[in-house]
CSV table of C-alpha atoms and ligand atoms in Angstrom, one decimal:
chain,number,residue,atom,x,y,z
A,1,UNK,CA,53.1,103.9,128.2
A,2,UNK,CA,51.5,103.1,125.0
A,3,UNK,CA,52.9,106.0,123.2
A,4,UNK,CA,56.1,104.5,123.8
A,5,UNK,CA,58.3,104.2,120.6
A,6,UNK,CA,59.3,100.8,121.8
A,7,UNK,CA,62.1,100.8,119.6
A,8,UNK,CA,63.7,104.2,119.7
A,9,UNK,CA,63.8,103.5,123.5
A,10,UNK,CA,65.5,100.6,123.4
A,11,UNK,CA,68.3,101.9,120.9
A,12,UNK,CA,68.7,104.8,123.3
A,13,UNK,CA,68.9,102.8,126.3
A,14,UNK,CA,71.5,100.4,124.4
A,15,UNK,CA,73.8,103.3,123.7
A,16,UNK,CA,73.7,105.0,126.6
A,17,UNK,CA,74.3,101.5,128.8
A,18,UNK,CA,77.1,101.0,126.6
A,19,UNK,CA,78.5,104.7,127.0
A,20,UNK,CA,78.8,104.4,130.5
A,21,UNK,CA,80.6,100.6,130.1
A,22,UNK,CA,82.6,102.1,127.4
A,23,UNK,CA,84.1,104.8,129.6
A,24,UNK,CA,84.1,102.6,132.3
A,25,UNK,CA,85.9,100.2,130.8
A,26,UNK,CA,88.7,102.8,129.3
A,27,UNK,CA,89.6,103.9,132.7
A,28,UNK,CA,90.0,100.6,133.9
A,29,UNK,CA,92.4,99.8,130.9
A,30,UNK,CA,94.1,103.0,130.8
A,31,UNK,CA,95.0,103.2,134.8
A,32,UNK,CA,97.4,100.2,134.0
A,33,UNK,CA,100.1,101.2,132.9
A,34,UNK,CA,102.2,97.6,133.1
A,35,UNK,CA,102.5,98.2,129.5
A,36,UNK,CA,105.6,100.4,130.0
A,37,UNK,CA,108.0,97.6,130.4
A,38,UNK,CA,110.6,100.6,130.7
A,39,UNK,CA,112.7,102.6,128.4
A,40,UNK,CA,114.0,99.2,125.6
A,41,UNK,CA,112.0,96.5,124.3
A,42,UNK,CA,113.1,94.1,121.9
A,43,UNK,CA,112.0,95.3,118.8
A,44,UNK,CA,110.8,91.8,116.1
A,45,UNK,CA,113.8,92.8,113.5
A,46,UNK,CA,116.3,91.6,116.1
A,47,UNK,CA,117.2,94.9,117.5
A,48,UNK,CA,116.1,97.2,119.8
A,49,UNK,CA,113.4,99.4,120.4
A,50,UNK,CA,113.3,102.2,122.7
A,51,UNK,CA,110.2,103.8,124.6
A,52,UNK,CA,108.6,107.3,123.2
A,53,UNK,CA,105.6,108.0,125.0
A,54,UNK,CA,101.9,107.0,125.9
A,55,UNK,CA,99.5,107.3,122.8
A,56,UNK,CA,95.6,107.3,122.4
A,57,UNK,CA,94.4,105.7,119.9
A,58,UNK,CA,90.7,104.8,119.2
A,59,UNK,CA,89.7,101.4,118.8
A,60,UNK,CA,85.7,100.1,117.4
A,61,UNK,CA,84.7,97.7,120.6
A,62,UNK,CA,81.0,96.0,120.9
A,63,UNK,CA,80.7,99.0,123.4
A,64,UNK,CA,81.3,101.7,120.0
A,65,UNK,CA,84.8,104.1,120.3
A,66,UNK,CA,86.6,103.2,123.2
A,67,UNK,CA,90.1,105.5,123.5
A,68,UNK,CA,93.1,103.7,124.8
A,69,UNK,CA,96.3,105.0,125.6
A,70,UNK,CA,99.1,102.8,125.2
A,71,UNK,CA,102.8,102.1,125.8
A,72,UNK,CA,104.6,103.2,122.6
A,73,UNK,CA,108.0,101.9,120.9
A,74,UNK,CA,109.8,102.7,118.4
A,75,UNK,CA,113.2,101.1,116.6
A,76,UNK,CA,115.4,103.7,115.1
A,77,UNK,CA,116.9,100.5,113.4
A,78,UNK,CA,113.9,99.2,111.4
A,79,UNK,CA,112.2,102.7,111.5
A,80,UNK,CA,108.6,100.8,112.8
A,81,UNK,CA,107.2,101.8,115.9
A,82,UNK,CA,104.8,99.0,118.1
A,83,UNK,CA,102.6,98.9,121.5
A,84,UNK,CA,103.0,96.0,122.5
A,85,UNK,CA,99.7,96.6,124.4
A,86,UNK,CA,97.5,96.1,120.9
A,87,UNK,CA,99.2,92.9,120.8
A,88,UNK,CA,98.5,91.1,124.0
A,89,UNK,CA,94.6,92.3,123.1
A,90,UNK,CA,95.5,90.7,119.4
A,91,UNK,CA,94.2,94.5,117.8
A,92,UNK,CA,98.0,95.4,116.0
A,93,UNK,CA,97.3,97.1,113.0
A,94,UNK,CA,93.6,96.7,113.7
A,95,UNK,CA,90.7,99.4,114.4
A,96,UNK,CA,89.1,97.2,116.2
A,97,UNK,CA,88.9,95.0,119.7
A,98,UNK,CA,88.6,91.1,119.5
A,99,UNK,CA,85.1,90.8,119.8
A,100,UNK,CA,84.2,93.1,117.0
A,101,UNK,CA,86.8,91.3,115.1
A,102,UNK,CA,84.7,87.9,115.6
A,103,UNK,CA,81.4,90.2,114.3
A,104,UNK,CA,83.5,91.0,111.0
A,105,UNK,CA,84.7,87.8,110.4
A,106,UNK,CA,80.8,85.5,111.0
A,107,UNK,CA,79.6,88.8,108.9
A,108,UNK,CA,82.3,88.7,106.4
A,109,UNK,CA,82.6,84.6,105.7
A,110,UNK,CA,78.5,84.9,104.6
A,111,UNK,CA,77.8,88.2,102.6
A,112,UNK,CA,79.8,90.7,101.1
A,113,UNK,CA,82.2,93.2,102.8
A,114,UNK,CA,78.8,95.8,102.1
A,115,UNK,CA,76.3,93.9,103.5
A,116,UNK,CA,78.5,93.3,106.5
A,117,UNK,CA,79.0,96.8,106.9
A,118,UNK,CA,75.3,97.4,106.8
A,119,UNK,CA,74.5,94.4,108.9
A,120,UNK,CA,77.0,95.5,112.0
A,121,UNK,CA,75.2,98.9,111.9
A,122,UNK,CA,72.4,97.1,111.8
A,123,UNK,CA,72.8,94.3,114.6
A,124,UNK,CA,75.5,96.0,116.7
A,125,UNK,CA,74.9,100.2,116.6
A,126,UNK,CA,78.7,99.4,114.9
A,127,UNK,CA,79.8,101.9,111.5
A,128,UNK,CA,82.2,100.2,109.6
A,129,UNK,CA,82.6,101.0,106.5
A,130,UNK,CA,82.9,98.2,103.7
A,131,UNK,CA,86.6,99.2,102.8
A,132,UNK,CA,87.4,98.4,106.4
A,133,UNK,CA,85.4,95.8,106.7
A,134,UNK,CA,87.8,94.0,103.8
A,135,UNK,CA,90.7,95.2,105.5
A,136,UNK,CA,90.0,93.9,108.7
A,137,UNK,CA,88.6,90.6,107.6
A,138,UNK,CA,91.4,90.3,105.1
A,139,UNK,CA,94.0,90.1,107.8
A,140,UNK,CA,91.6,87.8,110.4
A,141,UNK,CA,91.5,85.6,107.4
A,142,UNK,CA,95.2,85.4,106.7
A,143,UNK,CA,95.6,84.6,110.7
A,144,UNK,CA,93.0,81.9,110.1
A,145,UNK,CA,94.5,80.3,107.3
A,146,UNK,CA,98.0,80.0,108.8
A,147,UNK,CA,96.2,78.8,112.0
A,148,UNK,CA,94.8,76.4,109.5
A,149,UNK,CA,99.0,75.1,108.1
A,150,UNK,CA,99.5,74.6,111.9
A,151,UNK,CA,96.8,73.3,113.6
A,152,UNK,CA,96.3,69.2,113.1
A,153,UNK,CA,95.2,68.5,116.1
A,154,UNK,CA,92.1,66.4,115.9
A,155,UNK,CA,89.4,68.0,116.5
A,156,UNK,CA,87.4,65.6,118.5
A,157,UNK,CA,88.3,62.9,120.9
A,158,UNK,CA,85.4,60.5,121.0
A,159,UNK,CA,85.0,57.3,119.4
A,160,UNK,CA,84.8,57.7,115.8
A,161,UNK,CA,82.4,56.4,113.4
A,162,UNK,CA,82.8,53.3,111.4
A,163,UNK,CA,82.6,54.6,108.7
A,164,UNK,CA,84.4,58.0,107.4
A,165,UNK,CA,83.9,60.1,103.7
A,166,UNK,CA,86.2,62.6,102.6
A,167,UNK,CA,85.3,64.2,99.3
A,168,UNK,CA,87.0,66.3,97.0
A,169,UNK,CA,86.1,68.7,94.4
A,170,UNK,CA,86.2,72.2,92.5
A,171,UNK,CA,84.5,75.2,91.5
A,172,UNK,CA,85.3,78.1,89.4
A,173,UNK,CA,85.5,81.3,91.3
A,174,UNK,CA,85.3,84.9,89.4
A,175,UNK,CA,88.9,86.4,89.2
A,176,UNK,CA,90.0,89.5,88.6
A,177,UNK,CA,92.1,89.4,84.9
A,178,UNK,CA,95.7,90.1,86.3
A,179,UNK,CA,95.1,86.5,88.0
A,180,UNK,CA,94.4,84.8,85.0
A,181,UNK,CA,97.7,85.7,82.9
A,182,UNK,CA,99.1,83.3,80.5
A,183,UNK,CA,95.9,80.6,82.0
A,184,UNK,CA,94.2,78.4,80.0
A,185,UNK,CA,90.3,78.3,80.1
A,186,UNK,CA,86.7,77.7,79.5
A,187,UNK,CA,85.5,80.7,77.0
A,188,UNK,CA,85.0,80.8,73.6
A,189,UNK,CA,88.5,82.4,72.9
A,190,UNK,CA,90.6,79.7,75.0
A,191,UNK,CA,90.5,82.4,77.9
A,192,UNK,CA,89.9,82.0,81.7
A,193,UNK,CA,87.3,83.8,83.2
A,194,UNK,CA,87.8,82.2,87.0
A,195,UNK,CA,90.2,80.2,88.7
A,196,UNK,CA,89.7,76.9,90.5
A,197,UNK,CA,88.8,77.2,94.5
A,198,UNK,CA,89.9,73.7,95.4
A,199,UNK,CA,87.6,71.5,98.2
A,200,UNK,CA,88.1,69.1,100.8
A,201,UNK,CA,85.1,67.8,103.2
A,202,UNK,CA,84.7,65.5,105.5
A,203,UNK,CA,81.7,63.6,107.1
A,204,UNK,CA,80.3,60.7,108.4
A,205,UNK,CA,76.7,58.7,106.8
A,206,UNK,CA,75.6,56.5,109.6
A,207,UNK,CA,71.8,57.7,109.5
A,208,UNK,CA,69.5,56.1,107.6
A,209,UNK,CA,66.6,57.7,105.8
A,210,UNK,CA,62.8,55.8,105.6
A,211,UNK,CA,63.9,53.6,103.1
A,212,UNK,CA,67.0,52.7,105.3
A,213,UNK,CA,69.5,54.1,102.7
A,214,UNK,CA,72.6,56.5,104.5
A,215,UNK,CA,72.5,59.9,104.8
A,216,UNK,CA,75.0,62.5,105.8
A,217,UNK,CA,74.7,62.8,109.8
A,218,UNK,CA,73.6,66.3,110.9
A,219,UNK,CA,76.6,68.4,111.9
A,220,UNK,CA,79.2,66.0,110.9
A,221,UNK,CA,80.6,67.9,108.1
A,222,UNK,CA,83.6,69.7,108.2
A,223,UNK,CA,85.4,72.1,105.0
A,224,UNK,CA,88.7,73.0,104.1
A,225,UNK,CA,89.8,75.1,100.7
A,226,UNK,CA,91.4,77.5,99.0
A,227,UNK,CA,92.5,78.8,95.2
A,228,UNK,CA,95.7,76.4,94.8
A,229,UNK,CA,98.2,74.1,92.9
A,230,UNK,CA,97.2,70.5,93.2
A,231,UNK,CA,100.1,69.2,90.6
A,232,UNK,CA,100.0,65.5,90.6
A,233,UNK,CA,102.2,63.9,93.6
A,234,UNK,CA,104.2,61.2,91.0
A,235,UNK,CA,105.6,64.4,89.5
A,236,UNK,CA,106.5,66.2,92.5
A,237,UNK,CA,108.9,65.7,95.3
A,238,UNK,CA,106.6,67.2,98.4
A,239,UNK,CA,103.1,66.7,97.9
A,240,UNK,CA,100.8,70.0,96.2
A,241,UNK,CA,99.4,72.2,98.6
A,242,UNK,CA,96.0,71.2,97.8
A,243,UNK,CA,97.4,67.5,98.9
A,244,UNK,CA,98.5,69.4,101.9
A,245,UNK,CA,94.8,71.0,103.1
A,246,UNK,CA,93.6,67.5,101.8
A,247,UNK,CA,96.2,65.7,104.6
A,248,UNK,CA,95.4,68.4,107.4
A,249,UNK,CA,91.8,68.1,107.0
A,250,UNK,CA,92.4,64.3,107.8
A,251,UNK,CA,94.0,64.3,110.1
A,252,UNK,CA,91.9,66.7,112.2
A,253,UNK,CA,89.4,64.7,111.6
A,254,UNK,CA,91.4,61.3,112.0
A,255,UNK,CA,89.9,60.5,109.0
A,256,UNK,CA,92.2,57.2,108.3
A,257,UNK,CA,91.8,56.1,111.7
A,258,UNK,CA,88.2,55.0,110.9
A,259,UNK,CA,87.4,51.1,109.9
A,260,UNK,CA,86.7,52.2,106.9
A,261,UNK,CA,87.3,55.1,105.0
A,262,UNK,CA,85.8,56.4,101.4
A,263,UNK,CA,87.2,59.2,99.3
A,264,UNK,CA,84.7,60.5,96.8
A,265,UNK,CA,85.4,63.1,94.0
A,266,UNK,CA,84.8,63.6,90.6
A,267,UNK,CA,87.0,62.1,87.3
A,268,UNK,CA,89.7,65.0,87.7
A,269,UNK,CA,93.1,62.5,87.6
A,270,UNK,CA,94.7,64.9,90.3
A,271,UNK,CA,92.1,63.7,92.8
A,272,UNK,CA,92.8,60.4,92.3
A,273,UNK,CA,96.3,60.8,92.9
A,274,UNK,CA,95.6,62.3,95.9
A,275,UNK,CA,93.5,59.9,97.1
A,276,UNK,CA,95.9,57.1,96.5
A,277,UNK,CA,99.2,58.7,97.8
A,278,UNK,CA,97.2,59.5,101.3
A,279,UNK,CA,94.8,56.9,101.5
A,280,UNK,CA,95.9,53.4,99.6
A,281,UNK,CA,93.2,51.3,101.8
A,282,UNK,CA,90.4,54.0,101.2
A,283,UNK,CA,87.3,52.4,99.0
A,284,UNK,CA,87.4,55.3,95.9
A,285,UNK,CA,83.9,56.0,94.5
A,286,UNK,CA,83.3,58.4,91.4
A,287,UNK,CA,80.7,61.0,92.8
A,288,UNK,CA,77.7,59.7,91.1
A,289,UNK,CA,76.6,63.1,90.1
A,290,UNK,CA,79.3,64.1,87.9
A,291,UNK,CA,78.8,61.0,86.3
A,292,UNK,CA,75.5,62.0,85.4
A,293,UNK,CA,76.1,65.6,84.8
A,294,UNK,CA,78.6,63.7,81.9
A,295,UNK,CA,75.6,61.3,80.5
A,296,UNK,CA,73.3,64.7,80.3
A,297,UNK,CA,75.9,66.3,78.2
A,298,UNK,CA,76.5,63.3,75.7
A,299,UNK,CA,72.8,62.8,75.4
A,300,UNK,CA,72.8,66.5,74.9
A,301,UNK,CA,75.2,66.6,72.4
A,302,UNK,CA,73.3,63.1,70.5
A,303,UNK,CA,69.7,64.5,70.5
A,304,UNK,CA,70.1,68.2,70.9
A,305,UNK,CA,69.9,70.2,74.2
A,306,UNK,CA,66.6,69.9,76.5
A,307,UNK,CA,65.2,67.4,73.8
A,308,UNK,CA,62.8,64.9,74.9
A,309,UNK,CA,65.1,62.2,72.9
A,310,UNK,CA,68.0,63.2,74.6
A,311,UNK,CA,66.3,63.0,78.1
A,312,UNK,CA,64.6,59.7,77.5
A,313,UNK,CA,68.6,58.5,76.2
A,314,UNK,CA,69.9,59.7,79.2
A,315,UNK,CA,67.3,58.3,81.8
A,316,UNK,CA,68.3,55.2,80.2
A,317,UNK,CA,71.9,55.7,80.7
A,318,UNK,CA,71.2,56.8,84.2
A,319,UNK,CA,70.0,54.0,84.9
A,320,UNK,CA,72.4,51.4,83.8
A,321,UNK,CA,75.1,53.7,86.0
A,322,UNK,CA,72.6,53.4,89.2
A,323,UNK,CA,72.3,49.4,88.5
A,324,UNK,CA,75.8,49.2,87.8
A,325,UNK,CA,74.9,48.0,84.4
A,326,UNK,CA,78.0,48.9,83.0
A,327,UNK,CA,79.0,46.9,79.9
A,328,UNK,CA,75.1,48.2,78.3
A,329,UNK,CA,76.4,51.7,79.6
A,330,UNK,CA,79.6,51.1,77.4
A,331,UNK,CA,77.2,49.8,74.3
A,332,UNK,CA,75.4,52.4,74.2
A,333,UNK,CA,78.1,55.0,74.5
A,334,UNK,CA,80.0,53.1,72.0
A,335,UNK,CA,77.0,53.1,69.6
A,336,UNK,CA,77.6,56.8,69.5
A,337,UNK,CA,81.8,57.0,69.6
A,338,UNK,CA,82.2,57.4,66.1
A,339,UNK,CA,79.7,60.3,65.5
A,340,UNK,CA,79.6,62.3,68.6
A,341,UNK,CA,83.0,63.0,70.5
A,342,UNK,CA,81.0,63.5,73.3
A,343,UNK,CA,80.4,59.7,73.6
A,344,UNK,CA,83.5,58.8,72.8
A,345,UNK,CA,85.3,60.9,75.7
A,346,UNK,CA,82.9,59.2,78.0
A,347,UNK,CA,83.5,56.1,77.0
A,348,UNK,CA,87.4,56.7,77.6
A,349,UNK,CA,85.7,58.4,81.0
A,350,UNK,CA,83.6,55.6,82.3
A,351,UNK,CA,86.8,52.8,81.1
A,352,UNK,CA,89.1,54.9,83.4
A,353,UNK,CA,87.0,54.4,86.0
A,354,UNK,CA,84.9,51.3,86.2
A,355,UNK,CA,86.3,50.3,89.5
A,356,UNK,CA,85.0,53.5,91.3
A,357,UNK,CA,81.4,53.3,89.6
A,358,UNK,CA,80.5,49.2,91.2
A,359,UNK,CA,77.5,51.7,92.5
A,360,UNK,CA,75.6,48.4,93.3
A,361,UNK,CA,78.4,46.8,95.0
A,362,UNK,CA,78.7,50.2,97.2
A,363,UNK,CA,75.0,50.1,98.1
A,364,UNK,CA,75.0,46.8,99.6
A,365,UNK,CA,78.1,47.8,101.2
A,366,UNK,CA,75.6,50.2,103.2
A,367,UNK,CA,78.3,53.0,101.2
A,368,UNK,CA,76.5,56.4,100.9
A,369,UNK,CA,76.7,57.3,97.4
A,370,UNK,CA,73.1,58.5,96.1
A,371,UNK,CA,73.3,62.0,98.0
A,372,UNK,CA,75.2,65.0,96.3
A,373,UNK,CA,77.0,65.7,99.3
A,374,UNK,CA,80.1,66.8,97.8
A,375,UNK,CA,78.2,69.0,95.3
A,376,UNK,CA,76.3,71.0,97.7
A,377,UNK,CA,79.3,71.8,99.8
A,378,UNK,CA,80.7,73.3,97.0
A,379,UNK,CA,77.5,75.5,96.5
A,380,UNK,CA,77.9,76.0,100.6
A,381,UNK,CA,81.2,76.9,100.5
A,382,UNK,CA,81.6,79.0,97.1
A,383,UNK,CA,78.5,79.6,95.4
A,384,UNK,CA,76.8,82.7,97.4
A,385,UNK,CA,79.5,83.9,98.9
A,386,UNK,CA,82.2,83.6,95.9
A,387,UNK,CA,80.3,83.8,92.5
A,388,UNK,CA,77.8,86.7,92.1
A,389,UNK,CA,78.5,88.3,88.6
A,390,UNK,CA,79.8,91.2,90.2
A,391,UNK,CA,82.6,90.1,92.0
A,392,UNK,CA,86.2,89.9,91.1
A,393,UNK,CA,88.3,88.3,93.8
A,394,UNK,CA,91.9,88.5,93.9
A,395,UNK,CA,93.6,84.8,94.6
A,396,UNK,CA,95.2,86.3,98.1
A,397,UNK,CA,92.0,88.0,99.2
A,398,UNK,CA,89.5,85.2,98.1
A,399,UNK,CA,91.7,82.9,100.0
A,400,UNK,CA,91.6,84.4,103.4
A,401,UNK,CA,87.9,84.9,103.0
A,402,UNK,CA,87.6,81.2,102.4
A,403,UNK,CA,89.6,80.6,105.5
A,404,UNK,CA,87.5,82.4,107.2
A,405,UNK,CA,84.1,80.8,106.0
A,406,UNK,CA,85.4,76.7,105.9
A,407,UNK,CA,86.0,77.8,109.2
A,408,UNK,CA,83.0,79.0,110.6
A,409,UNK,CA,80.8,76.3,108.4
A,410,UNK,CA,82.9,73.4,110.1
A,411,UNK,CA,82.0,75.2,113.7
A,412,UNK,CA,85.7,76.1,114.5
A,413,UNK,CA,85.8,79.8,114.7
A,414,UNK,CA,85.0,79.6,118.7
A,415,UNK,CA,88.3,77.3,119.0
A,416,UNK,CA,90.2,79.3,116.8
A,417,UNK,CA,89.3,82.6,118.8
A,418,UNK,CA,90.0,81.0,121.8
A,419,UNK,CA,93.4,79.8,120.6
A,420,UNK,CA,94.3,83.2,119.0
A,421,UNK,CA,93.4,84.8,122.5
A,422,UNK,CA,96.0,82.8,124.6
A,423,UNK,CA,98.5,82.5,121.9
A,424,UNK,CA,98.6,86.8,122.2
A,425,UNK,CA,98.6,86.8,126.0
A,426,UNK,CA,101.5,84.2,126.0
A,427,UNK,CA,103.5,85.9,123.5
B,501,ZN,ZN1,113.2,97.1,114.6
């Protein structure tokens, strides 16, 4: 027994087990033949389809190939030809059966569409190469993210907490150059390099740490976004689609149905149009980290980058933000206005917002403010899976992807599985 290659055994045990399901499971599917619902269907373009024949086709399961036949139609009218048995399993236009469906998409949502393909092989005994993986994850995510439109309904029941956060904020995500056209950006040259992925979050700060200031609660975060217009609402009739995924997430959350309710985000004007449209009684605080990130950049720009005068000037500043200090603040940034225009945008920057930085006044409001909670869901959300060098998303595709991922990071993929399931055996 010791000369057992532990491992090659149990691989070759695996397979063979799931051979014999496989088959087993393939005559059980294929000796019903209920499918035939006899010789016209309604085809989806409004007219009608008419029966051909049975057809095999072979589908990846978590069992490896399994070949099913099916009932087949085709409309002479619209020239497309359907089983409606790959539809009540919800594979149409996939290779694959629901539960290697769910594999791709918790593969696809973390690591590229090649490491997916090698971790399926890897995990499952499953080849799928990384041009299907894309494909197939593609369309789960464009499924997810109209599931996503459509489905408000809170997602829990219980009492809420007293206190709710919803944050908003953005990240630049690596575009390919046909989706940059005619846009405005960041390089040297006045060119765009990425485009904006756009986030909502949600979560509650009722724990305290061992100094008794809030933290985030474990679990309670929840993500919504996606590459899209978030045009100012006082200019536009219906609100932007980012105000839309901004509202849904809400209301899933029953975000305004808290006590008390706090929208943090960064200066960006649309967010604060948002914020105010949806939620007038919300308490509006200016994520304290960007406000930093800004007093790092005019000290920066004063004293010359990584300088030890320029840290010691911003420590300072840092400071007089943290103690809500905010006249000094405005001294010292006005001591450098006329020289550095640095300074004098953040002066313009912290005026704009004084109301949102009473950092003190939030504190002893027991108001969660020190932690970068907003900051590191962006990194959760976009940064490994959305901005290695090498990647060049298209808008559509890095969309669904991000469906997909919000998703799974909020612990929704089991309920949207389950939905998609029924939805499919009720249509
Ligand atoms: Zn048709």
């Amino acid at each position: 027994m010791d000369k057992l290659d532990f491992e090659a055994a149990e691989i070759h045990i695996r397979n063979s087990v799931f051979q014999i399901a496989a088959r087993a499971l393939e005559l059980r599917i294929n000796a019903d033949s209920s499918d035939f619902t006899g010789p016209r269907r309604p085809c989806s373009c409004g007219q009608t389809a008419r029966y051909v024949d049975r057809r095999e086709k072979t589908f990846t399961s978590v069992l490896g190939g399994l070949k099913l036949q099916r009932a087949y139609y085709h409309c002479e009218f619209c020239g497309k030809g359907f089983c409606p048995r790959d539809r009540t399993f919800g594979m149409d236009g996939n290779p694959v059966t629901p539960g290697v469906l769910r594999m791709v998409g918790s593969a696809t949502s973390e690591v590229s569409f090649e490491i997916s393909s090698g971790l399926l092989w890897d995990l499952a005994g499953l080849r799928i190469d990384a041009k299907q993986m894309e494909r197939i994850a593609e369309r789960l995510g464009q499924e997810m993210a109209e599931d996503e439109r459509h489905e408000t309904t809170p997602f829990e029941n219980g009492e809420l907490p007293p206190t709710l956060y919803l944050g908003i904020d953005g990240s630049g995500i690596p575009v390919r150059p046909e989706e940059l056209t005619g846009r405005a950006g960041k390089q040297a040259d006045g060119t765009a390099k990425t485009r904006e992925g756009k986030l909502v979050i949600v979560w509650s700060a009722e724990s305290r740490d061992k100094e008794g200031l809030p933290v985030r609660d474990p679990d309670s975060i929840t993500y919504s976004a996606a590459i899209e217009s978030a045009a100012t609402l006082d200019t536009d009739e219906c609100p932007s689609e980012f105000a839309g995924r901004v509202q849904r997430e809400a209301a899933r959350r029953r975000f305004t149905e808290a006590q008390r309710t706090v929208v943090v985000a960064d200066g960006a004007k649309y967010n604060w149009n948002v914020a105010f449209e949806l939620f007038p009684r919300a308490i509006q605080i200016l994520d304290i980290c960007h406000a930093k990130e800004h007093l790092n950049e005019v000290a920066n720009a004063i004293y010359g980058k990584g300088s030890p005068e320029a840290e010691q000037w911003a420590t300072l500043r840092k400071e007089e933000l943290e103690d809500q200090r905010l006249e000094e603040l405005l001294a010292a940034l006005n001591a450098h206005a006329d020289t550095c225009k640095e300074a004098k945008t953040c002066v313009g920057y912290v005026e704009g917002n004084l109301h949102r930085m009473r950092y003190r006044e939030f504190r002893a409001m027991g108001l969660c403010i020190t932690s970068n909670i907003v900051e590191s869901g962006c990194k959760v959300i976009f940064t490994s899976r959305f901005k290695h060098s090498a990647m060049h998303w298209s808008v559509a595709g890095a969309n669904k992807i991000l469906a997909i991922r919000c998703s799974k990071r909020s612990g929704r993929l089991e309920d949207f599985f389950e939905r998609r399931a029924q939805q499919k055996m009720a249509a």
